[in-house]
Tab-separated table of C-alpha atoms in Angstrom:
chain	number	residue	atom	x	y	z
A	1	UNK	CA	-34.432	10.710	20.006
A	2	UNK	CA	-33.313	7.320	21.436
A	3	UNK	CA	-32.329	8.907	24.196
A	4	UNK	CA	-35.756	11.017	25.050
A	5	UNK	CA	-37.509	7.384	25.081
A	6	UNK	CA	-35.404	5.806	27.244
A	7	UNK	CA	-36.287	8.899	29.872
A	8	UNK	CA	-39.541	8.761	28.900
A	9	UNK	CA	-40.065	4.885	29.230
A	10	UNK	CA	-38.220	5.187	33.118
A	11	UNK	CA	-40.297	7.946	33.780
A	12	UNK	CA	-43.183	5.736	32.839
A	13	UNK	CA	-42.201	2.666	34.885
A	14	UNK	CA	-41.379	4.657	38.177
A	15	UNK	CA	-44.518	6.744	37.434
A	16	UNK	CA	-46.312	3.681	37.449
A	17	UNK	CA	-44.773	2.521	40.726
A	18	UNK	CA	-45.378	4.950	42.380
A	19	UNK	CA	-49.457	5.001	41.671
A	20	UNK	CA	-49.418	1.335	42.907
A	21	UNK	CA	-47.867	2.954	46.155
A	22	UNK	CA	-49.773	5.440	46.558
A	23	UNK	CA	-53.235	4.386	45.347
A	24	UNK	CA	-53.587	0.689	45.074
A	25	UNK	CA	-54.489	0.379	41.473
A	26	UNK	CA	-54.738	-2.351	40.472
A	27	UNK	CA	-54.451	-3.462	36.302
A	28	UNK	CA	-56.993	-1.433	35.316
A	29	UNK	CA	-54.646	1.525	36.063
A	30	UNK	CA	-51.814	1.146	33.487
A	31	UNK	CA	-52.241	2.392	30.148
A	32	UNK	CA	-52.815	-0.079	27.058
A	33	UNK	CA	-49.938	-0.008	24.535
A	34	UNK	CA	-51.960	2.126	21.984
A	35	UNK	CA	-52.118	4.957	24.335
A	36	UNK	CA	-48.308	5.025	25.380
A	37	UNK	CA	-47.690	5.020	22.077
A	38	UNK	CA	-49.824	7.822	21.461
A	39	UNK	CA	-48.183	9.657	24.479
A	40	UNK	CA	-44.419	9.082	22.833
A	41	UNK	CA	-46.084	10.752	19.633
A	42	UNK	CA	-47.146	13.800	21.712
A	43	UNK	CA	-43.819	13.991	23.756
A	44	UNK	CA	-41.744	13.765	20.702
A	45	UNK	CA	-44.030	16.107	18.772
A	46	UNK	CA	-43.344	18.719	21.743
A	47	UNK	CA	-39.943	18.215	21.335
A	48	UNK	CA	-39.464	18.901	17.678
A	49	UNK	CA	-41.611	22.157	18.249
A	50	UNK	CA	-39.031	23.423	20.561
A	51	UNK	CA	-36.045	22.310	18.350
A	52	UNK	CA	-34.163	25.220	17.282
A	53	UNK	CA	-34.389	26.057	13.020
A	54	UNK	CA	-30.691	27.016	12.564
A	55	UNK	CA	-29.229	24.561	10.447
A	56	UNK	CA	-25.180	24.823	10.941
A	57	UNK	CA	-22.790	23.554	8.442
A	58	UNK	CA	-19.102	23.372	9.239
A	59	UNK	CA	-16.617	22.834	6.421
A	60	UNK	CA	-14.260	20.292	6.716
A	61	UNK	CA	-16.491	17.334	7.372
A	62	UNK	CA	-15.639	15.588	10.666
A	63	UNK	CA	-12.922	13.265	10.359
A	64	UNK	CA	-11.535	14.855	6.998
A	65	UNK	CA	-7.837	14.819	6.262
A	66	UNK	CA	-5.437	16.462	4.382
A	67	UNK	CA	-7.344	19.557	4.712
A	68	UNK	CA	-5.988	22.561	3.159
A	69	UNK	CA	-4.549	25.596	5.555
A	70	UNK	CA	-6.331	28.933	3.551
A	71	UNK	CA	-9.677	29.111	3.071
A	72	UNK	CA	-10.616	24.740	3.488
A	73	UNK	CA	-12.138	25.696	7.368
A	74	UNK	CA	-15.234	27.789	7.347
A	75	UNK	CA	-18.397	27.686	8.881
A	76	UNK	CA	-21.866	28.558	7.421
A	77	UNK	CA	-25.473	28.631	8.931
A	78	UNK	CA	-28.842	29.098	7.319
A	79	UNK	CA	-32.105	30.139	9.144
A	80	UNK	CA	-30.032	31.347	12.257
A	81	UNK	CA	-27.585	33.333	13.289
A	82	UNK	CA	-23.776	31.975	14.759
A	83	UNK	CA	-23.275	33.475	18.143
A	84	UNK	CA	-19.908	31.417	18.917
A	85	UNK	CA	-17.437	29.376	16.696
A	86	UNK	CA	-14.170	27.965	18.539
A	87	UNK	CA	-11.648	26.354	16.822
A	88	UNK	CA	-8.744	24.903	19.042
A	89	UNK	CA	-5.788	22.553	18.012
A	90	UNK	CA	-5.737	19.339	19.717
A	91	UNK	CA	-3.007	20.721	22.286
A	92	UNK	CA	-5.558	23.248	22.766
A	93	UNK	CA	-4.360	26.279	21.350
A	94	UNK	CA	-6.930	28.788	20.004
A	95	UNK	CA	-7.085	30.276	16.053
A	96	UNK	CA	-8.107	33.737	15.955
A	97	UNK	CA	-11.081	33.790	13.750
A	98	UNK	CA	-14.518	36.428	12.688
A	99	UNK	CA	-18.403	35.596	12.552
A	100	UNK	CA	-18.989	37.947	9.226
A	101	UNK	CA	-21.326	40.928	9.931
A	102	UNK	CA	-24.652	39.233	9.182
A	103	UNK	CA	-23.815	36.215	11.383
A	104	UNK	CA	-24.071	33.846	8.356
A	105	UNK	CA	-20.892	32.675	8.449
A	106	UNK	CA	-17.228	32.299	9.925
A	107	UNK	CA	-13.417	32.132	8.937
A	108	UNK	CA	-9.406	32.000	10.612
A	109	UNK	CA	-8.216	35.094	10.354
A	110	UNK	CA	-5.241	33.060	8.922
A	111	UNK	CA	-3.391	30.031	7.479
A	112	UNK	CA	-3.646	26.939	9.747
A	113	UNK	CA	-0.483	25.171	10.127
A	114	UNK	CA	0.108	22.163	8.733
A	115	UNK	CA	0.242	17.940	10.419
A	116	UNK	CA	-2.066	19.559	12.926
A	117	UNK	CA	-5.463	18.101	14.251
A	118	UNK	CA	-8.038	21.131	15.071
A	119	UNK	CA	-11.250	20.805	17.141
A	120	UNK	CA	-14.405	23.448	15.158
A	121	UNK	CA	-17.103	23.486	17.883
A	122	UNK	CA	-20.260	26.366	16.536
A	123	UNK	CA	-23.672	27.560	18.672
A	124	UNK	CA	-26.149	29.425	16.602
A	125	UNK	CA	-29.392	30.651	17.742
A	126	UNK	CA	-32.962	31.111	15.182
A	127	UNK	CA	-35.275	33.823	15.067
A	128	UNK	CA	-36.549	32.524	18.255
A	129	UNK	CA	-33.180	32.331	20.043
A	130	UNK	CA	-33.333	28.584	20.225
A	131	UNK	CA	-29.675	27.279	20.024
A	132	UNK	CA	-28.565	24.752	17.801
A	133	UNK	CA	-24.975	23.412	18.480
A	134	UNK	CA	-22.200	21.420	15.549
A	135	UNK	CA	-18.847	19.911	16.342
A	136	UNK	CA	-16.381	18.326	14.010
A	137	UNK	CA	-12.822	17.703	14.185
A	138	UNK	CA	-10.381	17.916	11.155
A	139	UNK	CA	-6.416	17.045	9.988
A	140	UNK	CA	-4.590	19.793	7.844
A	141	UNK	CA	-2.017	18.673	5.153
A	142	UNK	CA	1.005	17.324	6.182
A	143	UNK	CA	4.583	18.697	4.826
A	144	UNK	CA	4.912	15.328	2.619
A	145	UNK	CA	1.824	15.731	0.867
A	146	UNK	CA	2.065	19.803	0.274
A	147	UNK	CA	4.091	22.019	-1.700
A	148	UNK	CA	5.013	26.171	-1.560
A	149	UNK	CA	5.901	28.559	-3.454
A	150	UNK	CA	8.424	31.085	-2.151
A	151	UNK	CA	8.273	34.382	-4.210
A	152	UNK	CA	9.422	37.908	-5.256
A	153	UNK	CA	9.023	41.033	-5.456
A	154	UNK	CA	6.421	41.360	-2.005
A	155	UNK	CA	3.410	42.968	-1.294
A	156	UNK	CA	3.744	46.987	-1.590
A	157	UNK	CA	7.405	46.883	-2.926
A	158	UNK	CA	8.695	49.298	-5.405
A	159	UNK	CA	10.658	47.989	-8.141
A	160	UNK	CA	12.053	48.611	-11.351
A	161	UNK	CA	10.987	47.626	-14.610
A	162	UNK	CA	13.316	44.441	-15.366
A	163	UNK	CA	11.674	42.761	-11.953
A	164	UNK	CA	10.289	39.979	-12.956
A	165	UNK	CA	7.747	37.587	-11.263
A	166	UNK	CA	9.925	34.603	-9.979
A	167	UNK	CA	8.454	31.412	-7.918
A	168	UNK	CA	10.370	28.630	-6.202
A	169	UNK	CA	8.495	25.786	-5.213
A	170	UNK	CA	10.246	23.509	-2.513
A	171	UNK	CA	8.994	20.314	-4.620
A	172	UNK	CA	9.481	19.567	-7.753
A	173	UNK	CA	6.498	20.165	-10.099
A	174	UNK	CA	5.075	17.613	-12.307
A	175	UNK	CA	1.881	19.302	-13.427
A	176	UNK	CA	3.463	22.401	-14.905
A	177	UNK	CA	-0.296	22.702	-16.553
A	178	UNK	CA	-2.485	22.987	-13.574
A	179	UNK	CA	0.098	24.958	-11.264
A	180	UNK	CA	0.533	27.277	-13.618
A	181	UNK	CA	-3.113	27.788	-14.278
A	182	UNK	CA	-3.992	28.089	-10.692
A	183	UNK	CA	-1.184	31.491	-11.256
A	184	UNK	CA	-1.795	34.660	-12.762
A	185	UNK	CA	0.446	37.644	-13.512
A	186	UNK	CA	-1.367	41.078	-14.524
A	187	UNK	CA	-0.645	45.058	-15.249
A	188	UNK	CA	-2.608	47.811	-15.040
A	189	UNK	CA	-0.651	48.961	-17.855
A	190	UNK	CA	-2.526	46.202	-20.047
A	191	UNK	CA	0.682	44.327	-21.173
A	192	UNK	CA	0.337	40.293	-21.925
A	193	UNK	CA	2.942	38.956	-19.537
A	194	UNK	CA	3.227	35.241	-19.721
A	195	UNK	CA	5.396	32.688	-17.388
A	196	UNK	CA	8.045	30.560	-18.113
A	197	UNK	CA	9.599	27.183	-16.551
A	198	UNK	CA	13.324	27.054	-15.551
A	199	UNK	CA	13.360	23.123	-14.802
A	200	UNK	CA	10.948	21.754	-12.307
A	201	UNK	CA	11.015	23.894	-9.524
A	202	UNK	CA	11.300	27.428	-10.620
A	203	UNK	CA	8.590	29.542	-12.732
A	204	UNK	CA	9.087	33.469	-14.040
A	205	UNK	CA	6.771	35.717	-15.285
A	206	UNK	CA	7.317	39.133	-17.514
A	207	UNK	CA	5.671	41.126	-20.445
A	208	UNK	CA	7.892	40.655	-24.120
A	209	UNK	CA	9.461	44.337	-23.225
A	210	UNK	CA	10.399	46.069	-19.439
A	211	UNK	CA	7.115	46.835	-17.427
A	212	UNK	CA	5.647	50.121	-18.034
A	213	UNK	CA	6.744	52.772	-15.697
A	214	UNK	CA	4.700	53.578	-12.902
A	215	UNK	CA	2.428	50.552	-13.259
A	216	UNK	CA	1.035	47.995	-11.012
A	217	UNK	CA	1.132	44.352	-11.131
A	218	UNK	CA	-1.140	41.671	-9.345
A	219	UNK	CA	0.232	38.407	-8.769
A	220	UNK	CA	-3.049	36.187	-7.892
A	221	UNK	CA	-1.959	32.401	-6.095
A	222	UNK	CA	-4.559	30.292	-6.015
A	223	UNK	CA	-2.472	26.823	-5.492
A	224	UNK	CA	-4.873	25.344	-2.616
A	225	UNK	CA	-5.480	21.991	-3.228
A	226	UNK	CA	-3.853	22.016	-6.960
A	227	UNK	CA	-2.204	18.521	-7.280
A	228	UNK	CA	1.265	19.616	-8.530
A	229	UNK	CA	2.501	16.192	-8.094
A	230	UNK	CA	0.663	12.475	-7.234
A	231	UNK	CA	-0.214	12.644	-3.744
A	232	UNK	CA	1.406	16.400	-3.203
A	233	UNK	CA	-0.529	19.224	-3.260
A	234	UNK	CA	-0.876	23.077	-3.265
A	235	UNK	CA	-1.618	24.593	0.002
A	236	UNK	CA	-1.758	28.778	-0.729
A	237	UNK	CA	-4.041	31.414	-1.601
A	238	UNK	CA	-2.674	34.657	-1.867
A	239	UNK	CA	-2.940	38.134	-4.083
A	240	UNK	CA	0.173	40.133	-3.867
A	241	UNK	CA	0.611	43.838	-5.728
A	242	UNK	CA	3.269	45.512	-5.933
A	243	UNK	CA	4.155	48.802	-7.882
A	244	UNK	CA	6.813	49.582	-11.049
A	245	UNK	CA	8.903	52.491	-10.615
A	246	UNK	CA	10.225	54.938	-12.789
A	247	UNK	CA	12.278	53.400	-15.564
A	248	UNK	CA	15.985	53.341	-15.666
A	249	UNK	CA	18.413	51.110	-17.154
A	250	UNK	CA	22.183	51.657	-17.383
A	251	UNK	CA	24.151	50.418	-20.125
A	252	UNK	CA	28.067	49.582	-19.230
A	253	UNK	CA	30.547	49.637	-21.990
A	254	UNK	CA	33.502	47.623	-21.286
A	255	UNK	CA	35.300	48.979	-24.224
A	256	UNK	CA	35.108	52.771	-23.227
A	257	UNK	CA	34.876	51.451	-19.690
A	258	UNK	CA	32.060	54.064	-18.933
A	259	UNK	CA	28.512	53.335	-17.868
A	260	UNK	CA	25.740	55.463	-19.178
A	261	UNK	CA	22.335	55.514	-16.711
A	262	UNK	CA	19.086	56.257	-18.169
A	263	UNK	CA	16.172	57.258	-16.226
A	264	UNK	CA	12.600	57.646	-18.139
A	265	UNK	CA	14.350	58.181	-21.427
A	266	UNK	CA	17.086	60.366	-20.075
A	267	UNK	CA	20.944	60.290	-19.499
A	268	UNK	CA	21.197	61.751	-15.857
A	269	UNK	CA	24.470	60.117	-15.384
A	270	UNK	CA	27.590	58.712	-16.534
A	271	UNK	CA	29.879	57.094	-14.550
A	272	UNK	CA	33.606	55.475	-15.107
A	273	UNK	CA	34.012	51.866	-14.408
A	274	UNK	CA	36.339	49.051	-14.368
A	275	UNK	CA	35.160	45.701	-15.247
A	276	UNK	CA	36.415	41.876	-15.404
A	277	UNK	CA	39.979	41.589	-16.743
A	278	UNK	CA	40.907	40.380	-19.578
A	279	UNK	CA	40.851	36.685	-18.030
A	280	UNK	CA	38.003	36.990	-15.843
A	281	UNK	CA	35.791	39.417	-18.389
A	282	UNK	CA	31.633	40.719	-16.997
A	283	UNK	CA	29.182	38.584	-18.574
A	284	UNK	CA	27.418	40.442	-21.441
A	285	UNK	CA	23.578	41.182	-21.409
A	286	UNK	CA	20.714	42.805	-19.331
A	287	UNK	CA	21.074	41.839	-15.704
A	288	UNK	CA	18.490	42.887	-12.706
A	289	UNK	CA	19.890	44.091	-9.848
A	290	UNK	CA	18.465	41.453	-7.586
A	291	UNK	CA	20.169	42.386	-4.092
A	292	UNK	CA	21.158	45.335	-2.315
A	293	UNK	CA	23.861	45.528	0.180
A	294	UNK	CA	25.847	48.486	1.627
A	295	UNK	CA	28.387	46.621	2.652
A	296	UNK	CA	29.470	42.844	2.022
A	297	UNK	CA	32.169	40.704	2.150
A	298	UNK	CA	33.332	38.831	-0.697
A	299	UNK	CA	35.368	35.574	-0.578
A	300	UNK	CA	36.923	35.126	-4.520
A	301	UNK	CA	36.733	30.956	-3.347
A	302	UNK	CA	32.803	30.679	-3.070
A	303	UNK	CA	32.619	31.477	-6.717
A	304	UNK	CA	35.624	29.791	-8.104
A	305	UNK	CA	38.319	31.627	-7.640
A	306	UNK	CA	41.320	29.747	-5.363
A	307	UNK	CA	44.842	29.574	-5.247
A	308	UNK	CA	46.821	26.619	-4.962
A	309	UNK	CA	45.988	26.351	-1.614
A	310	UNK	CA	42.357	26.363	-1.999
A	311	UNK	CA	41.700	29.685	-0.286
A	312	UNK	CA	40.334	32.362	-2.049
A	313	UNK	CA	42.658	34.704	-4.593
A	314	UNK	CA	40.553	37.862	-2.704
A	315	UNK	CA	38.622	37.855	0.249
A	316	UNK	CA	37.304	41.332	0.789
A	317	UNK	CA	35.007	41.960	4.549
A	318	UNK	CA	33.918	45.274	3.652
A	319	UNK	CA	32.643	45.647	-0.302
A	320	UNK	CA	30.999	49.242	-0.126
A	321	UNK	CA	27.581	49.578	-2.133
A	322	UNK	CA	27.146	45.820	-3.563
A	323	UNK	CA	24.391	44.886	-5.890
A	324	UNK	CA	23.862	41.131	-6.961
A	325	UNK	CA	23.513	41.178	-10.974
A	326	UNK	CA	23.998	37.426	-11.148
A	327	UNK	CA	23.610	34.055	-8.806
A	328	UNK	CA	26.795	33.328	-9.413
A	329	UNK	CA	28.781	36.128	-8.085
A	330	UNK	CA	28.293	39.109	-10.614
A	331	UNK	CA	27.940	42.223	-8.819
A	332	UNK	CA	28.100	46.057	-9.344
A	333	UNK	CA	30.200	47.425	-6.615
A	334	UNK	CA	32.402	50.341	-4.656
A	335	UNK	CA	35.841	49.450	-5.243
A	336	UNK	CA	38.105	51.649	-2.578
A	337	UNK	CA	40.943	49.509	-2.806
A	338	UNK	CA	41.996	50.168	-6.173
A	339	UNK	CA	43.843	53.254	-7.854
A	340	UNK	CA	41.893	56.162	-8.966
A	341	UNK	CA	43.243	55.813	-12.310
A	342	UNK	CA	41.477	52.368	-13.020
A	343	UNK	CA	38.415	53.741	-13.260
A	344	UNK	CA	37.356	54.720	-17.033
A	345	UNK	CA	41.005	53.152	-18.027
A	346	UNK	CA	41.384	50.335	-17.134
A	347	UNK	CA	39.197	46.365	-16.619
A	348	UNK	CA	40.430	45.187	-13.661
A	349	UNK	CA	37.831	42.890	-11.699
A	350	UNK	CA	36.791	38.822	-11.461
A	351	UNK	CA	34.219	39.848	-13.506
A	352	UNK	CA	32.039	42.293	-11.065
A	353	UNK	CA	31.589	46.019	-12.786
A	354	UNK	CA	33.698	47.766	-10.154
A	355	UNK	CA	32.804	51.662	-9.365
A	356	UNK	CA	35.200	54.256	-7.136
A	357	UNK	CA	34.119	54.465	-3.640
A	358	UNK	CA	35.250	54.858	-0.006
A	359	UNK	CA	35.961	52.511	2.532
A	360	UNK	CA	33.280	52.076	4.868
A	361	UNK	CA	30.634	53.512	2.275
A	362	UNK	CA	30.125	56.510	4.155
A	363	UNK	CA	30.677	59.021	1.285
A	364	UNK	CA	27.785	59.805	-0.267
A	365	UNK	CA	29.800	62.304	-2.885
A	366	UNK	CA	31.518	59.115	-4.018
A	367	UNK	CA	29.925	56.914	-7.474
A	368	UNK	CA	29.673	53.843	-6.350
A	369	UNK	CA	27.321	55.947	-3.677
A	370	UNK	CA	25.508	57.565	-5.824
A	371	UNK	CA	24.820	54.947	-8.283
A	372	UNK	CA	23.470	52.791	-5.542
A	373	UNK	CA	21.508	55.447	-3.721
A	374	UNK	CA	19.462	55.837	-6.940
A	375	UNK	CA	19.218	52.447	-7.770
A	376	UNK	CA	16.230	49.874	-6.640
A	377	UNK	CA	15.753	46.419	-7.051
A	378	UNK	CA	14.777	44.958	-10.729
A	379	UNK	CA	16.697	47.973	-12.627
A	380	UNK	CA	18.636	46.675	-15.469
A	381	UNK	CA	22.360	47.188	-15.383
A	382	UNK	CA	23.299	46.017	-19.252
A	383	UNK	CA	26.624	44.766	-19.963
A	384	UNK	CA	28.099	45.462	-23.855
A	385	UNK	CA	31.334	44.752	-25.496
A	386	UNK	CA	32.794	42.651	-22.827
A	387	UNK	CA	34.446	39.373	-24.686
A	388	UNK	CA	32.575	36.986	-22.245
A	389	UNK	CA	29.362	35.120	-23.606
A	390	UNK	CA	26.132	36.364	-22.584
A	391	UNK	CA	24.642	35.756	-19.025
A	392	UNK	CA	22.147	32.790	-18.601
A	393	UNK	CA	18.592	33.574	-18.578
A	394	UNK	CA	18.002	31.400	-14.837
A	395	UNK	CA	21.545	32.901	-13.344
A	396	UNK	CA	19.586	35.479	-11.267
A	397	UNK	CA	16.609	37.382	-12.503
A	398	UNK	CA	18.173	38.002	-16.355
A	399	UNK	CA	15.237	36.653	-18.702
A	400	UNK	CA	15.481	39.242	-20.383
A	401	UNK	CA	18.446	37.570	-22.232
A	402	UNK	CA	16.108	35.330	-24.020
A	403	UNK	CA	13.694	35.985	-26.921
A	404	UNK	CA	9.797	36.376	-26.361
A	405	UNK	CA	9.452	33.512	-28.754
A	406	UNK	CA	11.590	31.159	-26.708
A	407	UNK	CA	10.131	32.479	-23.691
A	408	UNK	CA	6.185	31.735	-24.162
A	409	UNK	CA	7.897	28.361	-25.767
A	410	UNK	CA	8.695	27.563	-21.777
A	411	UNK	CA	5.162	28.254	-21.064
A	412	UNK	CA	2.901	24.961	-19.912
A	413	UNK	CA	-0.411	27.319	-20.033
C-alpha cells in the first residue's frame, strides 16, 4: 500500500494547488492532519473492498533451488479459480502444462529438465471475477546433485517369467535403505518379491520362484528428492506395469546335446544343439534371454578370444537368430556355418549353445528360427551337464542362480 499513499499524498498536494488557483483560499482551506488521516483510512478501506479473495500459492517458493523435475512445480489456489498459469524457462521456452477441471490447481504435463531456471507466473479470478496475480521463479536440480535409475522390462512389455526387475543408477548409491524404500515391486499374482543389491549401482527384484504366468507386475519409483548419497539426490517418479507371459523354460543338456522347451508345463519341442567345446564349455545354470537379435555380428576378441595377433579367433557379421543369455558373450544362436552333423553330436562352440540355421535367417522352417520366433525376452534357457562352473548371478539377468536365502540377505529394506 506504500505505493497507493504516495498517489494519494500527490494527489493531495496538487489538489491543494490547484484550489489556491482557482479559489483563493486561504489556510482555512486545507484539511487538519486528523482528517487526511481519516481520508487515507477511507481510501485504503475502498481498496481492500475491491481486492480480489483468491489466494494463489505456487510451489516452489521463489528463489528455491535444487528443485526436483516430477511433481516439485505445482500451483494451487483457494477461494478462486486459476484462469492462466505460464511457466517459461529463462531462455523463454514454454512447458506444456493443465489447470485441473475445478480450476483449483495446476501441473507440467512432464519432467522439467534439469540446471534450468523457470519463470511460474498464475492469474486467478474469485467469485466476483476480481483477479489476483503470483509470480515466482525457481532452479531445478543440477546433474551433480541428482541421480537416475535406468530400468527394465518397460511399460506394456510382455515378458517371460525369469524377467526380473533390474535398476542401474548412474551414481553410486550410499543409502541402499532409503532408495530402496522409495521402490516397490508387486504381482497381481500375490507373490512376495523382494530386491537385491549387486554392488553400489545396480538393484534386482524377483519372487523366490519364476513369476506366475499371465500375471502383472507394478514397478512404483518414487526416488524424487530421496538423498541416495550426501548432497545427490533422486529426481523420478514413475509407475511402470508390464505383463508375464505364458511360461516356458528350456532345459539344454550338453551331454545328450539336445534341448528340451517347455511351455506351461509342456514339452512342445526338442531341438539338437551344439554347445561350448570341450575347452571353451556353456556356463551351467538358468540364464534369461536378455536380448534379441536376428542377426549380429560376433567378434571372438571382444570377449576374450584372440590369436597371437590380437585379432579375434572368429569374427562372424551375420549370426542368424542371436539371443544374449549372459553379459559376457553367452548367447543362443543359428549356426549356418557348421556341418549338419554337429548338431545333437557334437559341442563345438566358445561357449554359445549353437542351433542349425540358414544364412541370412530367412528360413523360418529352420531351428534356430523357430526357437527364436517363439521365444521372448526373460524366458529361461537352463544349461545342465556342461563341465563349466555355474553362471554368475550379476552376468546378465541370471539371479536365479542364487538361493532365496542369499538373495533377501542382499536386501537393505
Amino acid at each position: 500500500m506504500r505505493r497507493s499513499r504516495s498517489l494519494v499524498a500527490i494527489s493531495a498536494v496538487l489538489g491543494g494547488v490547484l484550489m489556491l488557483t482557482a479559489c483563493g483560499g486561504g489556510d482555512d482551506a486545507k484539511p487538519k492532519g486528523s482528517e487526511a488521516g481519516k481520508a487515507q483510512a477511507d481510501v485504503d478501506a475502498a481498496a481492500a473492498k475491491d481486492t480480489s479473495k483468491a489466494k494463489i500459492t505456487i510451489t516452489p517458493k521463489d528463489g528455491a533451488t535444487n528443485v526436483g523435475l516430477n511433481d516439485a512445480a505445482n500451483v494451487a489456489v483457494a477461494d478462486g479459480t486459476l484462469t492462466q498459469v505460464e511457466l517459461k524457462t529463462s531462455e523463454g521456452t514454454a512447458v506444456a502444462g493443465k489447470i485441473a477441471a475445478d480450476g483449483k490447481s495446476w501441473k507440467p504435463d512432464a519432467a522439467l529438465k534439469r540446471s534450468t531456471k523457470y519463470a511460474l507466473a498464475a492469474t486467478a479470478k474469485d467469485a466476483d471475477g476480481r483477479e489476483a496475480h503470483e509470480n515466482a521463479s525457481f532452479t531445478t536440480i543440477s546433474p551433480e546433485n541428482s541421480f537416475v535409475g535406468s530400468f527394465i522390462p518397460d511399460e506394456g512389455q510382455t515378458v517371460g517369467v525369469g524377467m526380473p526387475v533390474s535398476i542401474t543408477f548412474n551414481k553410486p548409491i550410499q543409502d541402499k535403505k532409503a532408495v530402496q524404500a522409495a521402490i516397490s515391486v508387486t504381482s497381481s499374482s500375490g507373490q512376495e518379491v523382494v530386491g537385491h543389491w549387486f554392488g553400489a549401482q545396480r538393484l534386482d527384484f524377483r519372487p523366490e520362484q519364476y513369476w506366475q504366468a499371465n500375471s502383472t507386475v507394478t514397478m512404483k519409483l518414487a526416488l524424487e528428492g530421496v538423498q541416495g548419497a550426501p548432497g545427490v539426490q533422486g529426481v523420478q517418479n514413475k509407475t511402470v506395469n508390464f505383463k508375464i507371459g505364458r511360461s516356458q523354460v528350456s532345459t539344454v543338456d550338453t551331454k545328450t546335446k539336445k534341448m528340451t522347451v517347455t511351455r506351461d508345463g509342456a514339452v512342445i519341442k526338442t531341438i539338437p544343439i551344439s554347445a561350448g567345446s570341450p575347452e571353451n564349455p556353456t556356463y551351467n545354470g538358468q540364464m534369461v534371454i536378455s536380448e534379441k537379435f536376428k542377426e549380429t555380428r560376433m567378434d571372438g576378441s571382444t570377449v576374450g578370444f584372440k590369436d597371437s595377433e590380437g585379432k579375434g579367433e572368429y569374427d562372424i557379421k551375420d549370426v542368424p537368430h542371436a539371443m544374449r543369455l549372459s553379459q559376457s558373450g553367452t548367447f543362443i544362436h543359428g549356426n549356418y556355418w557348421g556341418a549338419d552333423s554337429v548338431f545333437g553330436s557334437a559341442n563345438t562352440s566358445h561357449g554359445c549353445v549353437g542351433l542349425n540355421d540358414a544364412k541370412g535367417a530367412g528360413d523360418p522352417n529352420q531351428p534356430a528360427a523357430w526357437f527364436f520366433d517363439n521365444s521372448l525376452i526373460g524366458d529361461v534357457v537352463n544349461v545342465v551337464n556342461s563341465p563349466d562352473k555355474v553362471v554368475k548371478p550379476d552376468n546378465g539377468l541370471n539371479g536365479w542362480n542364487m538361493g532365496w536365502a542369499e538373495w533377501k540377505a542382499g536386501s537393505a529394506a
